[in-house]
Coordinates of C-alpha atoms in Angstrom, one line a residue:
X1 CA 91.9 95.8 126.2
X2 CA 90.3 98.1 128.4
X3 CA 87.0 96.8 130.0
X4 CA 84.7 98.5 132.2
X5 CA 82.8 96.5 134.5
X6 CA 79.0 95.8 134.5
X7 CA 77.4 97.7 137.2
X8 CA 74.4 95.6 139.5
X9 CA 71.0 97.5 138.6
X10 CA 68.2 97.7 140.8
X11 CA 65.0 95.6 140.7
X12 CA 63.1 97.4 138.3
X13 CA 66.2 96.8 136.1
X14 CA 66.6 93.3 137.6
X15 CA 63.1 92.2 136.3
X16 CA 63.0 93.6 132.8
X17 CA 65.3 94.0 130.0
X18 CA 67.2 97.1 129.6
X19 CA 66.1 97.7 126.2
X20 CA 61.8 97.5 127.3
X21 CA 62.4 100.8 129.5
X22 CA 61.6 103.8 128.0
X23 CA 64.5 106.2 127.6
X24 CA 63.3 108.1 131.1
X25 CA 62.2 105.0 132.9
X26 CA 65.3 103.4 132.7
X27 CA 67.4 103.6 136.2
X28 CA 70.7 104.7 137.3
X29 CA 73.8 101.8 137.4
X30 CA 76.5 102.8 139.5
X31 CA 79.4 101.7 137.5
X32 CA 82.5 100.5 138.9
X33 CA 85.3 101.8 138.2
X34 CA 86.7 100.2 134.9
X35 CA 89.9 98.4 134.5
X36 CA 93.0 100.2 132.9
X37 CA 94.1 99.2 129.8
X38 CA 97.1 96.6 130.5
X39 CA 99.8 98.8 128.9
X40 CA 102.5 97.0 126.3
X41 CA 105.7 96.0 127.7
X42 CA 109.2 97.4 125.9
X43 CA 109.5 93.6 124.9
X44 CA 106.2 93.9 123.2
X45 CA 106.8 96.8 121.3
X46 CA 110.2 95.9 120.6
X47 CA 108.6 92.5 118.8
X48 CA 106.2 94.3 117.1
X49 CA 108.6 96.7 115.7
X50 CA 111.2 94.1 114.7
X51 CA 108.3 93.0 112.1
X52 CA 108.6 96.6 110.4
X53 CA 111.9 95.4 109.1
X54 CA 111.9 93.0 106.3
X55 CA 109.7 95.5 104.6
X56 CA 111.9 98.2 105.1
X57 CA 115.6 95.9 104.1
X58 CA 114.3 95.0 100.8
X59 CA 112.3 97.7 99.9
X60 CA 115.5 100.1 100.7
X61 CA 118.1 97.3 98.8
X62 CA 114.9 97.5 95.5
X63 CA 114.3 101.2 95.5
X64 CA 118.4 102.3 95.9
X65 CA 119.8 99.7 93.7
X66 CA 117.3 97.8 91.3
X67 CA 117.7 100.4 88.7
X68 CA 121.3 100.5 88.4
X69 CA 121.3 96.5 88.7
X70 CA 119.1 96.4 85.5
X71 CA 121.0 98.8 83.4
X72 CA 124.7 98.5 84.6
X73 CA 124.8 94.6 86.3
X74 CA 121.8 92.4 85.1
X75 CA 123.4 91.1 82.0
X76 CA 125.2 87.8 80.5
X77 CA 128.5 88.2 79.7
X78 CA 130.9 85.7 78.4
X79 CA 133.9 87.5 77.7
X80 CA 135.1 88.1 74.6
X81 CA 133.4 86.4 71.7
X82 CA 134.5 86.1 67.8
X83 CA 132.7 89.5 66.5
X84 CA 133.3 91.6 70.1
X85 CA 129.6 91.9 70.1
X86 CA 128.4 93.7 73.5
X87 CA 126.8 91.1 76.2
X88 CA 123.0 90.4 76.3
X89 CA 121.7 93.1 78.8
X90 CA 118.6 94.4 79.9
X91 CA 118.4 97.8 78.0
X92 CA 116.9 101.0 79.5
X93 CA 113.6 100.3 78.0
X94 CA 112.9 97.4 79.3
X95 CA 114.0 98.4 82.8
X96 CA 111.6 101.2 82.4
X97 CA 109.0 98.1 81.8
X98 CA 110.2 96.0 84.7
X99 CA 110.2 99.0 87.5
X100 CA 106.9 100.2 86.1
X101 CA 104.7 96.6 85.9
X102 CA 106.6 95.7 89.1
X103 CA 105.1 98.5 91.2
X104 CA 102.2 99.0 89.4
X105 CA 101.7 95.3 90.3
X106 CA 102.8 95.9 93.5
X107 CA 100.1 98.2 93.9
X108 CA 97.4 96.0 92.9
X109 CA 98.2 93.3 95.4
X110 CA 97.5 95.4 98.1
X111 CA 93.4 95.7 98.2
X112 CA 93.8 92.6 96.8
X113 CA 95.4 90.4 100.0
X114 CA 93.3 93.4 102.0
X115 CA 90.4 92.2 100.7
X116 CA 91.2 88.2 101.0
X117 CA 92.3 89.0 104.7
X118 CA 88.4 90.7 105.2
X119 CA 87.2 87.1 104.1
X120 CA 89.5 85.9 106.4
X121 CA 88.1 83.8 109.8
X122 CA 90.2 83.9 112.9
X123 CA 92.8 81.0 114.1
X124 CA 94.5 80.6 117.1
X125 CA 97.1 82.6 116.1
X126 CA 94.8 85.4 115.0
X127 CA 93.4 86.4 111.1
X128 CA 96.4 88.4 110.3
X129 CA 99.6 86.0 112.1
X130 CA 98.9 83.0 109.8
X131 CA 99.4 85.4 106.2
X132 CA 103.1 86.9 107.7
X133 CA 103.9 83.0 108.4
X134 CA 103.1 81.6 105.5
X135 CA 104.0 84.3 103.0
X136 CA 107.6 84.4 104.5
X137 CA 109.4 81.3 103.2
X138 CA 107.9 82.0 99.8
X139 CA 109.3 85.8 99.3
X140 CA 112.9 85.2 100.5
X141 CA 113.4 82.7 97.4
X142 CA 111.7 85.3 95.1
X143 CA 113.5 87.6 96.6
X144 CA 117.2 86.0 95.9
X145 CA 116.4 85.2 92.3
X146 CA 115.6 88.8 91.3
X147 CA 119.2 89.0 92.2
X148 CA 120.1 85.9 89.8
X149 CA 121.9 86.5 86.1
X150 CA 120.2 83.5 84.5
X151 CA 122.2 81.7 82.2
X152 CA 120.6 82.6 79.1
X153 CA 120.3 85.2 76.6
X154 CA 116.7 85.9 75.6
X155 CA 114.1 86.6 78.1
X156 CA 115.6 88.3 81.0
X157 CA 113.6 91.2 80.9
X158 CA 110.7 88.7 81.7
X159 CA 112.9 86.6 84.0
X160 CA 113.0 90.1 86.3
X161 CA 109.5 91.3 86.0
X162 CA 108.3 87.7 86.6
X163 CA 110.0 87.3 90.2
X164 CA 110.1 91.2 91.0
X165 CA 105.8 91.0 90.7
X166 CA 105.8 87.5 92.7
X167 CA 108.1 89.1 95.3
X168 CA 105.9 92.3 95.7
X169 CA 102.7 89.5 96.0
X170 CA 104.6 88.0 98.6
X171 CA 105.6 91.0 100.7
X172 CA 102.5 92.1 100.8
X173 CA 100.5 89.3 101.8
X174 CA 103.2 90.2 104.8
X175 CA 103.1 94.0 105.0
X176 CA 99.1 94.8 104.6
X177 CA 99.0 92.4 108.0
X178 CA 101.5 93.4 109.7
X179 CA 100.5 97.3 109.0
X180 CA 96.7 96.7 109.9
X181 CA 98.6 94.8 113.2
X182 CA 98.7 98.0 114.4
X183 CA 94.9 98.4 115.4
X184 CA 95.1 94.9 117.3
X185 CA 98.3 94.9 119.6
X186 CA 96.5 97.8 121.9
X187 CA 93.0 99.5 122.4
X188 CA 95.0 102.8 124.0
X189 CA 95.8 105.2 121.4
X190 CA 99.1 106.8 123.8
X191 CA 100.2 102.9 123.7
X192 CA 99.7 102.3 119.8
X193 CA 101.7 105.6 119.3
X194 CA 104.6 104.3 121.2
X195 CA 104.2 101.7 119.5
X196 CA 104.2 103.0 116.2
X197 CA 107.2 105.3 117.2
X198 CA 109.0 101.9 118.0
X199 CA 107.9 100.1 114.8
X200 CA 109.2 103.7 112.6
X201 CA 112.8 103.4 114.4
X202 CA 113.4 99.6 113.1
X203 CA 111.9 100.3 109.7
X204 CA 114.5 103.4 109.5
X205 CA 116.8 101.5 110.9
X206 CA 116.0 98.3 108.5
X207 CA 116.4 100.7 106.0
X208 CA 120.0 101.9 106.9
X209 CA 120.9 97.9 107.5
X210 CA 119.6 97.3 103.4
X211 CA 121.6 100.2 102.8
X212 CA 124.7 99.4 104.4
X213 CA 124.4 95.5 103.5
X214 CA 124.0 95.9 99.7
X215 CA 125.4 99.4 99.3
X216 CA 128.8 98.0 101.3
X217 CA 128.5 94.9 100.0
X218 CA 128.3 95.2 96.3
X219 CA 130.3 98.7 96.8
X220 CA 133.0 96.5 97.6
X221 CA 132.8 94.6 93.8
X222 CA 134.5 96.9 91.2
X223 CA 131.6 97.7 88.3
X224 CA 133.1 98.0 85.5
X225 CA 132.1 100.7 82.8
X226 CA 132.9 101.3 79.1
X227 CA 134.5 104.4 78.0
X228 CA 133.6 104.2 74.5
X229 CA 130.6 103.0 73.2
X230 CA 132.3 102.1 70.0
X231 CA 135.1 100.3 71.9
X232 CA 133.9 96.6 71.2
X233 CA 134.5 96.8 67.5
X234 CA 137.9 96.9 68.0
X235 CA 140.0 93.9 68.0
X236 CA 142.5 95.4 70.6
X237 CA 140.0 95.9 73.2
X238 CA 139.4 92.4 73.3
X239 CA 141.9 92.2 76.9
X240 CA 139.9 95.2 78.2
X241 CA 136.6 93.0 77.2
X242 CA 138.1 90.1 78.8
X243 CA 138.7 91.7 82.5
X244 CA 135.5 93.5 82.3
X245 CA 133.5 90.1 82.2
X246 CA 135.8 88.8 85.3
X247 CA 134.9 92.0 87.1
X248 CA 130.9 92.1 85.7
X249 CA 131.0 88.4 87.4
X250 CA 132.4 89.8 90.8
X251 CA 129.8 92.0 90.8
X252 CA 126.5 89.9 90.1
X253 CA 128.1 87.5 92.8
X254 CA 128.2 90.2 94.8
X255 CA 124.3 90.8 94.4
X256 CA 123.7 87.5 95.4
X257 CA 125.7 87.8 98.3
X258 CA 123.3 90.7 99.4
X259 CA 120.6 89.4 98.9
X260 CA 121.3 86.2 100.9
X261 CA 122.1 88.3 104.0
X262 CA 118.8 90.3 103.6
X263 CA 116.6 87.3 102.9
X264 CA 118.4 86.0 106.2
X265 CA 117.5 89.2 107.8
X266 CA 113.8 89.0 106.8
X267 CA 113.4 85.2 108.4
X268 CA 114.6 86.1 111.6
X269 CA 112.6 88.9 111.9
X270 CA 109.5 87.1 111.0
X271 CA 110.2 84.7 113.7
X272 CA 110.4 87.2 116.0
X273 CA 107.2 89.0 115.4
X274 CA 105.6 85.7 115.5
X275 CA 107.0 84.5 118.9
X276 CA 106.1 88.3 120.3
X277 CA 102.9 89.7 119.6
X278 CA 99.7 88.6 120.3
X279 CA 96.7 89.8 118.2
X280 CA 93.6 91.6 120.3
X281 CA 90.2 91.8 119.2
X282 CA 88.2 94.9 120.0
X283 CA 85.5 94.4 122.8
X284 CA 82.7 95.2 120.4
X285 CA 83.8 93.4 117.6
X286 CA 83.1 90.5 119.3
X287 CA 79.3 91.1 119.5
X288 CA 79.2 90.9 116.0
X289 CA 78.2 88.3 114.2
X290 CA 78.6 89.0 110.5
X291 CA 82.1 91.0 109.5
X292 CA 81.8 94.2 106.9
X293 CA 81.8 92.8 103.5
X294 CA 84.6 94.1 101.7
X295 CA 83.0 96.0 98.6
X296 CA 80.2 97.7 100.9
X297 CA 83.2 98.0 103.6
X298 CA 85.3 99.8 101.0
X299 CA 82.6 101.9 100.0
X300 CA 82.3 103.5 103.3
X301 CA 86.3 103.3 103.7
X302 CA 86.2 105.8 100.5
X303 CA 83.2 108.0 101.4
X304 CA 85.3 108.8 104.5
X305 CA 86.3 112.5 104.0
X306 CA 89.5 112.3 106.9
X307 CA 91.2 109.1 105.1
X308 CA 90.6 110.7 101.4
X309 CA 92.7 114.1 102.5
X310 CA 95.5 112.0 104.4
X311 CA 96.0 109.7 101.8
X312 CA 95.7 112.6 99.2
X313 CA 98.2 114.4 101.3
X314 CA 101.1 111.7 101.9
X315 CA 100.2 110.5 97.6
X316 CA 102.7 113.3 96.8
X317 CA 104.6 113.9 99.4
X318 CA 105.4 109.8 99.3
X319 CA 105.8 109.9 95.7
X320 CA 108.4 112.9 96.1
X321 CA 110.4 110.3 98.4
X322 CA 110.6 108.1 96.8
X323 CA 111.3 109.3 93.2
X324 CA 114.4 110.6 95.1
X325 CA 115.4 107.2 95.9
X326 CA 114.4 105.4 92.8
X327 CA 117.3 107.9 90.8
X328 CA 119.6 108.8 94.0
X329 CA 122.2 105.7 92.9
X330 CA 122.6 106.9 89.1
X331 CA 122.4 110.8 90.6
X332 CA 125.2 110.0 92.5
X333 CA 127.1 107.9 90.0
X334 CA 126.7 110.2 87.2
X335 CA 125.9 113.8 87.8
X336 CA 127.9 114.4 91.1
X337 CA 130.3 112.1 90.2
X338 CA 130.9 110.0 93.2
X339 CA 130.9 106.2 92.1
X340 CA 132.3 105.0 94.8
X341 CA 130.8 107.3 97.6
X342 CA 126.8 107.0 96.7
X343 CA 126.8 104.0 99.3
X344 CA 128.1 105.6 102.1
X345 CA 125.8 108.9 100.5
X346 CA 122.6 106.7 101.4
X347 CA 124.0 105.2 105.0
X348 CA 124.2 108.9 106.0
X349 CA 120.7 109.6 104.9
X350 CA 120.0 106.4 106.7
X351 CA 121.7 107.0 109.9
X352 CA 120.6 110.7 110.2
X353 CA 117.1 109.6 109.9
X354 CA 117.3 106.8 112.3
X355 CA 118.4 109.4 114.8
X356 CA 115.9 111.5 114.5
X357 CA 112.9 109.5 114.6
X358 CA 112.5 109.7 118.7
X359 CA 113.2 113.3 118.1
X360 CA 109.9 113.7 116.3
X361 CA 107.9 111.3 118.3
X362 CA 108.6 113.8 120.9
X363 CA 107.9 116.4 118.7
X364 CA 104.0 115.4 117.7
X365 CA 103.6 114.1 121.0
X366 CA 104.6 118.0 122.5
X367 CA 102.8 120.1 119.4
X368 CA 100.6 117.6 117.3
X369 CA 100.9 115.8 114.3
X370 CA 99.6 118.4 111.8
X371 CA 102.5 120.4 113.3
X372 CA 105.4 117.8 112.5
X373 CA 103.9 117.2 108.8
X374 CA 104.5 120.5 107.8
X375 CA 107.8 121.3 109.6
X376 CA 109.6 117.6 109.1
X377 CA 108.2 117.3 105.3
X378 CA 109.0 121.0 104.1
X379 CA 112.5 120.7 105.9
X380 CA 114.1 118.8 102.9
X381 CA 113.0 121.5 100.2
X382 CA 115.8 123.7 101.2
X383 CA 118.0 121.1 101.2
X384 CA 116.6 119.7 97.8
X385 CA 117.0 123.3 96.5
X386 CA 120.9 123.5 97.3
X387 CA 121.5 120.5 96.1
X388 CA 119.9 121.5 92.9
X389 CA 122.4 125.0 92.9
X390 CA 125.6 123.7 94.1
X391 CA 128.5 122.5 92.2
X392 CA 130.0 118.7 92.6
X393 CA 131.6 119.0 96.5
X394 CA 132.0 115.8 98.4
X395 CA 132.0 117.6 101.9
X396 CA 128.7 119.3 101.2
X397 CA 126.5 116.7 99.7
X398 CA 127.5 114.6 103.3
X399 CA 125.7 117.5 105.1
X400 CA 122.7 117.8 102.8
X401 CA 122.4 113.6 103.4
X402 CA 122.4 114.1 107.4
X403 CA 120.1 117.5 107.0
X404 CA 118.4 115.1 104.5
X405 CA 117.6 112.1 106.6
X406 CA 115.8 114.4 109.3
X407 CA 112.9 114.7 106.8
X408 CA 112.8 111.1 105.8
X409 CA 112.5 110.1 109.2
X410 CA 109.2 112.4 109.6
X411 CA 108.3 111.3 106.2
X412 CA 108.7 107.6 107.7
X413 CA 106.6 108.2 110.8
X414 CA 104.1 110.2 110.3
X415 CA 101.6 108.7 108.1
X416 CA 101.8 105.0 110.2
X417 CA 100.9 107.4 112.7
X418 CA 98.5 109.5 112.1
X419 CA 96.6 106.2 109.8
X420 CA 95.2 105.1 113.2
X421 CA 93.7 108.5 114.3
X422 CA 91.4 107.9 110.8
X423 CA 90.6 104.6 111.9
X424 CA 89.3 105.7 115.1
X425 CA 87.2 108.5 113.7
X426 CA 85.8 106.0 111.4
X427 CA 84.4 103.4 114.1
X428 CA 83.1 106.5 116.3
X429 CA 80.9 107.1 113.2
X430 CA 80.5 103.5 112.1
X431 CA 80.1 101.7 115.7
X432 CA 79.3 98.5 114.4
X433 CA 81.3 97.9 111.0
X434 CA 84.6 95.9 111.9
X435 CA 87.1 94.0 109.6
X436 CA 87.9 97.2 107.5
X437 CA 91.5 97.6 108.9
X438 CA 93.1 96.0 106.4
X439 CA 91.2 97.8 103.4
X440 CA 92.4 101.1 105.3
X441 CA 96.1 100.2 104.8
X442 CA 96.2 98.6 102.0
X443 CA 94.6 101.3 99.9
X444 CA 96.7 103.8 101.6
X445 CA 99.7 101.9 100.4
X446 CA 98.4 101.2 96.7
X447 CA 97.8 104.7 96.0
X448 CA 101.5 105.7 97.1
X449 CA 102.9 102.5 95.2
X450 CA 100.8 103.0 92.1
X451 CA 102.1 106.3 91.7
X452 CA 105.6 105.3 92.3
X453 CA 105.3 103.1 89.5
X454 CA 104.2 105.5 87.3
X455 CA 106.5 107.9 88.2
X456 CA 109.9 105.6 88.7
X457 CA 109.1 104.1 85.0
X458 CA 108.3 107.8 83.9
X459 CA 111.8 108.5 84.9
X460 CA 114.0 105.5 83.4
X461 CA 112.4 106.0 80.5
X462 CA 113.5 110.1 80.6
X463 CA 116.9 108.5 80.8
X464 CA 116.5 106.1 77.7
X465 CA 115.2 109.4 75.4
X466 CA 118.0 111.7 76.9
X467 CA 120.6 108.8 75.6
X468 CA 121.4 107.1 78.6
X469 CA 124.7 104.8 78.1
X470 CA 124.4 101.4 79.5
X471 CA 127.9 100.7 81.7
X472 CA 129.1 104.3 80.6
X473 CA 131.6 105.3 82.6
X474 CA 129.9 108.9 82.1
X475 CA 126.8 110.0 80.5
X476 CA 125.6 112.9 78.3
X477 CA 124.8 116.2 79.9
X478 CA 120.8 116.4 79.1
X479 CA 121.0 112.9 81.5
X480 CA 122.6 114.3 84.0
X481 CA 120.6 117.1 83.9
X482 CA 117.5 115.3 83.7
X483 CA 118.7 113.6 87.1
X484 CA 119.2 116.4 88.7
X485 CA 115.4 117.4 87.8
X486 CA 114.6 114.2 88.9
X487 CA 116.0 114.3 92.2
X488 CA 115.5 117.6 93.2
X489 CA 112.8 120.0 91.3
X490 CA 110.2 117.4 90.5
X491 CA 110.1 116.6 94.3
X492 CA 109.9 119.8 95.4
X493 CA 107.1 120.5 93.6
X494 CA 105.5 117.3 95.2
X495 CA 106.0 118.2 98.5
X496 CA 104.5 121.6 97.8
X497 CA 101.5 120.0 96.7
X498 CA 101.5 117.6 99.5
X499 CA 101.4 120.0 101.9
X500 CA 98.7 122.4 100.5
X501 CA 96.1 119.5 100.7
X502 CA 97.5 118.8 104.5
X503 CA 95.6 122.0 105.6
X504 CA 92.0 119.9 104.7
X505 CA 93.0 117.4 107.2
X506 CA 90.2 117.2 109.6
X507 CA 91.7 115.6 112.8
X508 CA 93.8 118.0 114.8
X509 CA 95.0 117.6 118.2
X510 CA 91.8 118.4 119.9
X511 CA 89.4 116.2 117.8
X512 CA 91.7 113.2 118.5
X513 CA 91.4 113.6 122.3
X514 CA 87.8 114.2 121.6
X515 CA 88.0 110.9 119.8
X516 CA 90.0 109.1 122.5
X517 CA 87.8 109.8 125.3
X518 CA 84.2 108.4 123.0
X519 CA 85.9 105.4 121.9
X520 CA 86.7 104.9 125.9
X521 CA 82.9 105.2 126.7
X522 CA 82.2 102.8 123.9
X523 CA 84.5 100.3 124.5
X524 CA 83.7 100.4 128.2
X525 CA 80.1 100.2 127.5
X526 CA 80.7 97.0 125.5
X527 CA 82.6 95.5 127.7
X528 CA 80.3 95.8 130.6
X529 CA 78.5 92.7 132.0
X530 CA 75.4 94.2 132.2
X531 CA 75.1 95.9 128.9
X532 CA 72.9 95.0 126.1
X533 CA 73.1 95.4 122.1
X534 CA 70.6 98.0 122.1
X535 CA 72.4 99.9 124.6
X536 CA 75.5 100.0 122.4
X537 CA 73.2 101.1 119.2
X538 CA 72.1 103.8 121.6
X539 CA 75.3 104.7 123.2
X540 CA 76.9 105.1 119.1
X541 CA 74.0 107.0 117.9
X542 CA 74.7 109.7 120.6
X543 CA 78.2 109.7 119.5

């Protein structure tokens, strides 16, 4: 942390406290020079980042495939049975239940471990370490069973819902952390961008390693589909039935496969976060006694008029994200027609963004993050808008995936980023309050998950009225067309919004340096040996 030393006063100073002197009594200190803040090494950084990654592996591996699992895969089949009855499955309804609750739930968790980590005392290893460590073990079993076909008919619907909301608990209690981390590894806001620029490369890149691990793993397992939905009431199909449970069973092992290599990812990552980053505490947090409490903390959190617009802002322009990954599998599959290419679709995406993502870190860095919002975000409207025009071609949905992925990436970077510049404006105004890092993030992440929810179960169940076919090897036009809405009007539209309410965002370029340099002054001043409370009370009500 940056600390300013305590400068020697005279005698006047020597004999009576700092706060007795009146305002124009009180003499000069010559400071000393303060120290600079001890910068973060690559290796720091590079830890830090690494913990952006579970997150990222199985939230990419739930968002692209959990859908299609549920209505093509999730099911028990035992071959062919005396009547030819179709398998137990999970029907579109109930997977419009499942994605719903599961996000929905999701979303709840989050000011809910926020608000246990305010209560929260610090431990040797900090008060946000001991929630990744313990929280870790936990998720990756939850995690694998989601991926389980239990072996029984009645109940599966609950089976998923009950381990998909007991991951999401679980990957929270390690996310809301690990996302407020970002306020503790460095005092320096230059240093916590870098940082943050780090952190957004791994998550990308976490996301194109769930993307290529269960999009290449299960892409390899041939789903099978049912070309009639009549078929299984006729006795000669009963071969076809036959060979479409062996395959059915290739696949669901094939799940589990993926899932064991992610929930291996998501350890060793965990470890490494652990073993590398060290939590700091801000100089004058450590004068205070008594922490925020988190109902009166969260009432000044939401009376904060920079964090309302941001959050308002990213709400849709999250939501349009990720409604295009929630339907992009069964978009692919269905209305453009490329079963077998929708993996290597999403690694594009994937890849393109990961590419990018220093690209824009330059970019805000050289023209401010306002700037990069509203060129990175409304870059994939074009691209959303040919996609919505052109006919089925292979060659240019690959370029509108790469054009694609340079959007996501600023949609990935942007909002960790510019979540910190809030927080600073906030402890300018509110010197003394500390402990409200955690209900920041995690309220910025339930509003974007909530409205996911809504939105993802929204669109299943648009499927189920439009007469989705569960295992069809094709589907009716009015679903394909409402995919298509899906995956490219409705976002459009969202973005649009999103950016309108970015022009109410407060903190541009120059109020952040402004920012910068009075959160210097205070820290130094808190730091100093030979300052007192009162001149700290003074020192933030001239700020």
């Amino acid at each position: 942390m940056a600390k300013g030393e305590g400068a020697e006063s005279g005698s006047a100073a020597g004999l009576l406290p700092t706060g007795i002197l009146q305002a124009g009594e009180r003499p000069v200190q010559v400071k000393k020079e303060p120290k600079k803040q001890k910068q973060l090494s690559v290796c720091n950084k590079l830890c830090y980042a690494v913990g952006g990654a579970p997150y990222q592996v199985t939230g990419c591996a739930l968002g692209f495939f959990l859908q299609i699992y549920l209505l093509d895969v999730a099911q028990e089949d035992k071959g062919v049975n005396f009547c030819l009855l179709p398998p137990s499955q999970v029907d579109p309804f109930s997977a419009s239940i499942i994605l719903f609750v599961g996000r929905a739930w999701d979303a709840i968790t989050d000011p809910l471990v926020g608000f246990c980590i305010s209560k929260s005392p610090w431990t040797r290893l900090g008060r946000l370490m001991p929630w990744i460590i313990f929280s870790t073990p936990l998720a990756i079993i939850a995690y694998f069973l989601i991926w389980f076909v239990p072996d029984f008919q009645q109940g599966q619907a609950l089976w998923y819902l009950l381990f998909y909301c007991l991951f999401e608990t679980l990957v929270t209690c390690f996310h809301v952390p690990y996302s407020a981390l970002t306020m503790f590894i460095s005092t320096e806001q230059s240093e916590r961008d870098s940082a943050t620029a780090y952190r957004m490369t791994v998550e990308v890149l976490g996301t194109v390693l769930g993307t290529a691990i269960q999009g290449q793993i299960v892409g390899q397992a041939d789903t099978p589909c049912i070309q009639d939905a009549n078929a299984s009431v006729v006795a000669s199909e009963g071969a076809n039935l036959t060979q479409s449970a062996t395959s059915l069973k290739e696949t669901q092992n094939a799940y589990l496969l993926a899932a064991g290599v992610i929930a291996s990812i998501y350890v060793i990552c965990a470890i490494i976060l652990t073993l590398g980053v060290r939590e700091q505490r801000e100089p004058y947090e450590t004068q205070q006694t008594k922490p925020m409490s988190f109902f009166p903390g969260l009432r000044l959190v939401m009376s904060h008029g920079p964090y309302i617009k941001l959050i308002a802002g990213f709400l849709f322009t999250s939501l349009a994200f990720m409604l295009v990954e929630g339907n992009f599998a069964l978009f692919c599959t269905y209305t453009l027609g490329f079963r077998n290419e929708f993996q290597n679709l999403l690694l594009a995406i994937m890849l393109s963004a990961t590419i990018t993502i220093p690209i824009w870190q330059w970019f805000l860095t050289r023209f401010g993050k306002k700037m990069a919002v509203y060129i990175g975000i409304s870059s994939a409207v074009p691209f959303l808008i040919l996609v919505a025009l052109m006919e089925s071609n292979l060659i240019v949905t690959y370029v509108v995936a790469v054009a694609a992925g340079i959007s996501v990436a600023a949609a990935f970077l942007l909002p960790w980023s510019m979540l910190p510049d809030v927080i600073d404006d906030f402890h300018l105004k509110q010197p003394h309050i500390h402990g409200t890092e955690p209900i920041f993030f995690s309220f910025y992440v339930f509003f974007t998950k909530f409205a996911s929810g809504v939105s993802l179960g929204i669109s299943t169940l648009s499927l189920d009225f439009t007469g989705y076919q569960t295992r069809g090897c094709s589907q009716p036009a009015r679903v394909k067309f409402t995919l298509k809405m899906l995956v490219t009007m409705a976002p459009i539209v969202l973005i649009l919004l999103g950016l309108l309410l970015f022009k109410l965002y407060p903190i541009d370029e120059e109020k952040r340096r402004q920012n910068k340099k009075a959160l210097q002054a205070l820290r130094e001043e808190a730091s100093s040996s030979g300052c007192s409370d009162t001149d700290s009370t003074e020192l933030a009500s001239i700020l």
